[in-house]
PDB file of C-alpha atoms in Angstrom:
ATOM      1  CA  MET H 260      67.615 112.203 148.647  1.00 90.00           C
ATOM      2  CA  CYS H 261      66.700 115.060 146.370  1.00 92.00           C
ATOM      3  CA  ALA H 262      65.779 117.363 148.789  1.00 95.00           C
ATOM      4  CA  ALA H 263      69.118 116.100 151.067  1.00 96.00           C
ATOM      5  CA  LEU H 264      71.404 116.501 147.998  1.00 95.00           C
ATOM      6  CA  ALA H 265      69.696 119.917 147.266  1.00 96.00           C
ATOM      7  CA  VAL H 266      70.240 121.103 151.228  1.00 97.00           C
ATOM      8  CA  VAL H 267      73.866 119.624 151.403  1.00 97.00           C
ATOM      9  CA  GLY H 268      74.299 122.020 147.881  1.00 96.00           C
ATOM     10  CA  VAL H 269      72.890 125.183 149.318  1.00 96.00           C
ATOM     11  CA  VAL H 270      74.666 124.865 152.512  1.00 96.00           C
ATOM     12  CA  VAL H 271      78.184 124.262 150.475  1.00 95.00           C
ATOM     13  CA  LEU H 272      77.157 127.376 148.477  1.00 94.00           C
ATOM     14  CA  VAL H 273      76.359 129.584 151.128  1.00 94.00           C
ATOM     15  CA  ASP H 274      79.748 128.601 153.096  1.00 92.00           C
ATOM     16  CA  ALA H 275      81.905 129.165 149.612  1.00 88.00           C
ATOM     17  CA  SER H 276      80.146 132.998 149.628  1.00 88.00           C
ATOM     18  CA  ARG H 277      81.167 133.520 153.230  1.00 88.00           C
ATOM     19  CA  LEU H 278      85.198 132.929 152.212  1.00 81.00           C
ATOM     20  CA  GLY H 279      87.223 135.617 151.507  1.00 75.00           C
ATOM     21  CA  ALA H 280      88.652 136.764 148.153  1.00 70.00           C
ATOM     22  CA  VAL H 281      92.380 135.393 148.389  1.00 68.00           C
ATOM     23  CA  THR H 282      93.834 135.473 145.194  1.00 62.00           C
ATOM     24  CA  SER H 283      97.893 135.264 144.543  1.00 63.00           C
ATOM     25  CA  SER H 284     100.017 134.841 141.277  1.00 60.00           C
ATOM     26  CA  ASN H 285     100.174 131.163 141.601  1.00 67.00           C
ATOM     27  CA  ASP H 286      96.628 130.931 142.066  1.00 64.00           C
ATOM     28  CA  PRO H 287      94.628 133.557 140.333  1.00 66.00           C
ATOM     29  CA  VAL H 288      91.081 131.517 141.184  1.00 67.00           C
ATOM     30  CA  GLY H 289      91.579 131.639 144.608  1.00 68.00           C
ATOM     31  CA  PRO H 290      89.516 128.958 146.987  1.00 73.00           C
ATOM     32  CA  LYS H 291      86.072 130.090 146.120  1.00 78.00           C
ATOM     33  CA  ALA H 292      85.978 128.024 142.798  1.00 82.00           C
ATOM     34  CA  MET H 293      85.692 124.571 143.989  1.00 87.00           C
ATOM     35  CA  PRO H 294      83.084 124.981 146.300  1.00 91.00           C
ATOM     36  CA  PHE H 295      81.019 126.615 144.316  1.00 92.00           C
ATOM     37  CA  LEU H 296      81.524 124.095 141.662  1.00 93.00           C
ATOM     38  CA  VAL H 297      80.626 121.337 144.239  1.00 95.00           C
ATOM     39  CA  GLY H 298      77.589 123.276 145.381  1.00 95.00           C
ATOM     40  CA  GLY H 299      76.390 123.623 141.990  1.00 96.00           C
ATOM     41  CA  GLY H 300      77.166 119.894 141.248  1.00 96.00           C
ATOM     42  CA  LEU H 301      74.788 118.957 144.031  1.00 96.00           C
ATOM     43  CA  LEU H 302      72.160 121.123 143.149  1.00 97.00           C
ATOM     44  CA  VAL H 303      72.347 119.858 139.689  1.00 97.00           C
ATOM     45  CA  VAL H 304      72.261 116.289 140.411  1.00 96.00           C
ATOM     46  CA  ALA H 305      69.390 117.018 143.120  1.00 96.00           C
ATOM     47  CA  VAL H 306      67.395 118.481 139.973  1.00 96.00           C
ATOM     48  CA  LEU H 307      68.009 115.819 137.483  1.00 95.00           C
ATOM     49  CA  TYR H 308      67.481 112.960 140.249  1.00 93.00           C
ATOM     50  CA  ALA H 309      64.074 114.943 141.249  1.00 93.00           C
ATOM     51  CA  VAL H 310      63.289 114.881 137.387  1.00 94.00           C
ATOM     52  CA  ASP H 311      63.854 111.164 137.052  1.00 92.00           C
ATOM     53  CA  VAL H 312      61.914 110.393 139.947  1.00 90.00           C
ATOM     54  CA  LEU H 313      58.825 112.325 139.141  1.00 92.00           C
ATOM     55  CA  ARG H 314      59.069 110.459 135.605  1.00 91.00           C
ATOM     56  CA  GLY H 315      58.802 107.136 137.344  1.00 89.00           C
ATOM     57  CA  GLY H 316      62.379 106.555 137.520  1.00 83.00           C
ATOM     58  CA  VAL H 317      63.378 104.032 139.860  1.00 79.00           C
ATOM     59  CA  GLY H 318      66.728 102.571 140.987  1.00 73.00           C
ATOM     60  CA  GLU H 319      68.020  99.221 140.004  1.00 75.00           C
ATOM     61  CA  ALA H 320      67.003  96.603 142.392  1.00 73.00           C
ATOM     62  CA  GLU H 321      70.075  95.166 144.255  1.00 71.00           C
ATOM     63  CA  THR H 322      71.865  92.404 142.286  1.00 71.00           C
ATOM     64  CA  GLY H 323      74.246  91.612 145.015  1.00 64.00           C
ATOM     65  CA  GLU H 324      78.175  91.676 145.091  1.00 67.00           C
ATOM     66  CA  ASP H 325      80.329  88.707 145.280  1.00 70.00           C
ATOM     67  CA  VAL H 326      79.932  88.368 149.039  1.00 68.00           C
ATOM     68  CA  GLU H 327      78.920  85.261 150.365  1.00 71.00           C
ATOM     69  CA  LEU H 328      75.834  86.472 152.805  1.00 69.00           C
ATOM     70  CA  GLY H 329      76.019  82.945 155.097  1.00 75.00           C
ATOM     71  CA  GLN H 330      79.399  83.481 155.916  1.00 78.00           C
ATOM     72  CA  ARG H 331      80.689  85.462 158.834  1.00 83.00           C
ATOM     73  CA  ALA H 332      82.749  88.501 158.693  1.00 82.00           C
ATOM     74  CA  ASP H 333      86.163  88.183 158.760  1.00 86.00           C
ATOM     75  CA  TRP H 334      87.362  90.043 161.969  1.00 92.00           C
ATOM     76  CA  LYS H 335      91.087  89.146 161.651  1.00 94.00           C
ATOM     77  CA  THR H 336      91.572  90.817 158.368  1.00 94.00           C
ATOM     78  CA  VAL H 337      89.658  93.833 160.158  1.00 94.00           C
ATOM     79  CA  GLY H 338      91.681  93.802 162.937  1.00 96.00           C
ATOM     80  CA  MET H 339      95.258  93.632 160.989  1.00 96.00           C
ATOM     81  CA  LEU H 340      94.115  96.360 158.688  1.00 96.00           C
ATOM     82  CA  ALA H 341      93.089  98.356 161.776  1.00 97.00           C
ATOM     83  CA  GLY H 342      96.165  97.906 163.173  1.00 97.00           C
ATOM     84  CA  ALA H 343      98.134  98.595 160.512  1.00 96.00           C
ATOM     85  CA  PHE H 344      96.410 102.120 160.311  1.00 96.00           C
ATOM     86  CA  LEU H 345      96.800 102.853 163.998  1.00 97.00           C
ATOM     87  CA  LEU H 346     100.752 101.501 163.727  1.00 96.00           C
ATOM     88  CA  ASN H 347     100.846 104.179 160.802  1.00 96.00           C
ATOM     89  CA  ALA H 348      99.534 106.728 162.891  1.00 95.00           C
ATOM     90  CA  VAL H 349     101.590 106.162 165.811  1.00 96.00           C
ATOM     91  CA  LEU H 350     104.760 105.973 163.478  1.00 95.00           C
ATOM     92  CA  ILE H 351     104.168 108.899 160.975  1.00 94.00           C
ATOM     93  CA  GLU H 352     106.213 111.459 162.833  1.00 94.00           C
ATOM     94  CA  PRO H 353     109.108 109.504 164.272  1.00 94.00           C
ATOM     95  CA  LEU H 354     109.825 107.594 161.459  1.00 95.00           C
ATOM     96  CA  GLY H 355     108.161 109.897 158.740  1.00 94.00           C
ATOM     97  CA  TRP H 356     105.791 108.967 155.942  1.00 94.00           C
ATOM     98  CA  VAL H 357     108.307 107.029 153.560  1.00 94.00           C
ATOM     99  CA  ILE H 358     109.013 104.064 156.505  1.00 95.00           C
ATOM    100  CA  SER H 359     105.464 104.308 158.135  1.00 96.00           C
ATOM    101  CA  GLY H 360     103.644 104.161 154.425  1.00 95.00           C
ATOM    102  CA  ALA H 361     105.580 101.693 153.413  1.00 96.00           C
ATOM    103  CA  LEU H 362     104.924  99.381 156.494  1.00 96.00           C
ATOM    104  CA  LEU H 363     101.358 100.486 156.117  1.00 96.00           C
ATOM    105  CA  PHE H 364     100.981  99.028 152.538  1.00 95.00           C
ATOM    106  CA  PHE H 365     103.108  96.093 153.274  1.00 96.00           C
ATOM    107  CA  LEU H 366     101.004  95.268 156.519  1.00 96.00           C
ATOM    108  CA  ALA H 367      97.482  96.091 154.533  1.00 96.00           C
ATOM    109  CA  ALA H 368      98.480  93.972 151.781  1.00 95.00           C
ATOM    110  CA  PHE H 369      99.434  90.902 154.112  1.00 95.00           C
ATOM    111  CA  ALA H 370      96.477  91.224 155.827  1.00 95.00           C
ATOM    112  CA  LEU H 371      94.551  91.240 152.575  1.00 94.00           C
ATOM    113  CA  GLY H 372      96.452  88.141 151.746  1.00 92.00           C
ATOM    114  CA  ASN H 373      99.808  89.047 149.617  1.00 93.00           C
ATOM    115  CA  ARG H 374     102.378  86.278 150.660  1.00 91.00           C
ATOM    116  CA  HIS H 375     104.948  88.178 148.452  1.00 93.00           C
ATOM    117  CA  HIS H 376     106.577  89.833 151.190  1.00 93.00           C
ATOM    118  CA  VAL H 377     109.675  91.352 149.378  1.00 95.00           C
ATOM    119  CA  ARG H 378     107.691  92.295 146.391  1.00 95.00           C
ATOM    120  CA  GLY H 379     105.015  93.754 148.709  1.00 94.00           C
ATOM    121  CA  LEU H 380     107.807  95.966 150.738  1.00 94.00           C
ATOM    122  CA  ALA H 381     109.298  97.297 147.641  1.00 96.00           C
ATOM    123  CA  ILE H 382     105.878  98.353 145.866  1.00 95.00           C
ATOM    124  CA  GLY H 383     105.308 100.054 149.286  1.00 94.00           C
ATOM    125  CA  ILE H 384     108.367 101.931 149.706  1.00 95.00           C
ATOM    126  CA  ALA H 385     107.709 103.067 145.646  1.00 96.00           C
ATOM    127  CA  LEU H 386     104.596 104.147 146.541  1.00 95.00           C
ATOM    128  CA  SER H 387     105.194 105.592 149.670  1.00 95.00           C
ATOM    129  CA  LEU H 388     108.556 107.575 148.167  1.00 94.00           C
ATOM    130  CA  THR H 389     106.354 108.648 144.918  1.00 95.00           C
ATOM    131  CA  THR H 390     103.589 110.058 147.357  1.00 94.00           C
ATOM    132  CA  PHE H 391     106.310 111.856 149.492  1.00 94.00           C
ATOM    133  CA  TYR H 392     107.581 113.485 146.469  1.00 92.00           C
ATOM    134  CA  ALA H 393     104.180 113.790 144.675  1.00 92.00           C
ATOM    135  CA  PHE H 394     102.936 115.855 147.708  1.00 90.00           C
ATOM    136  CA  ALA H 395     106.087 118.137 148.255  1.00 88.00           C
ATOM    137  CA  ILE H 396     106.962 118.759 144.413  1.00 88.00           C
ATOM    138  CA  GLY H 397     103.548 118.943 143.104  1.00 85.00           C
ATOM    139  CA  LEU H 398     101.306 120.276 145.507  1.00 83.00           C
ATOM    140  CA  GLY H 399     103.594 121.882 147.927  1.00 84.00           C
ATOM    141  CA  VAL H 400     102.670 119.924 151.221  1.00 86.00           C
ATOM    142  CA  ASN H 401     105.683 118.600 153.055  1.00 88.00           C
ATOM    143  CA  LEU H 402     104.751 115.152 154.873  1.00 89.00           C
ATOM    144  CA  PRO H 403     106.782 114.133 157.604  1.00 92.00           C
ATOM    145  CA  ALA H 404     110.489 112.832 156.769  1.00 90.00           C
ATOM    146  CA  GLY H 405     111.205 111.656 160.211  1.00 90.00           C
ATOM    147  CA  VAL H 406     114.611 110.035 160.709  1.00 92.00           C
ATOM    148  CA  LEU H 407     114.983 110.405 156.971  1.00 89.00           C
ATOM    149  CA  GLN H 408     115.263 113.904 157.478  1.00 88.00           C
ATOM    150  CA  GLY H 409     117.884 115.554 155.252  1.00 85.00           C
ATOM    151  CA  ILE H 410     118.226 112.359 153.159  1.00 86.00           C
ATOM    152  CA  LEU H 411     114.887 112.959 150.968  1.00 77.00           C
TER     153      LEU H 411
END
C-alpha cells in the first residue's frame, strides 16, 4: 500500500509539472497548486505509513459495521436508487438541474425509507436550488436550467 501511494503521488506530481502556467487576476495561483498539494500529500502519507509499518504497526482488526451479515442484499432499494440516478441523468438537460435534482433527492429519500413525501420534496427543491446558485454564483459554473431558463 505504501508503494502504491508513493507511485500515485509521483504520477500526480509528474502530471502537475506538465501543466502550463496559466494565471489570471482572479486566480493568481493557477491550476498547478492543487495537484502539487495532492501529490505531495500522497508522498507524505506513503512515507508516514511506511514508517508505521516498519515500526511494527498493524491496522486495527475489522470490528464490523451495523450490518447483519446473515441477511441478503436489499436489491429493491439498490434498484430504486440506480433508477433515480438514471432518471436524473436523462432529465437533467430537458428539465434542468433544479427539477431533476429535486426529483433525485425525493426518489433517493423514498428508496431509503422516507415516507414524508411533501417534506422530502420540499427539502429536495431547497437543496437543488441551493446547489444551483452555489455553483452559478460561488463557482461560476452554470448548471442546466432547462424549462426554468429565464426564471432562475
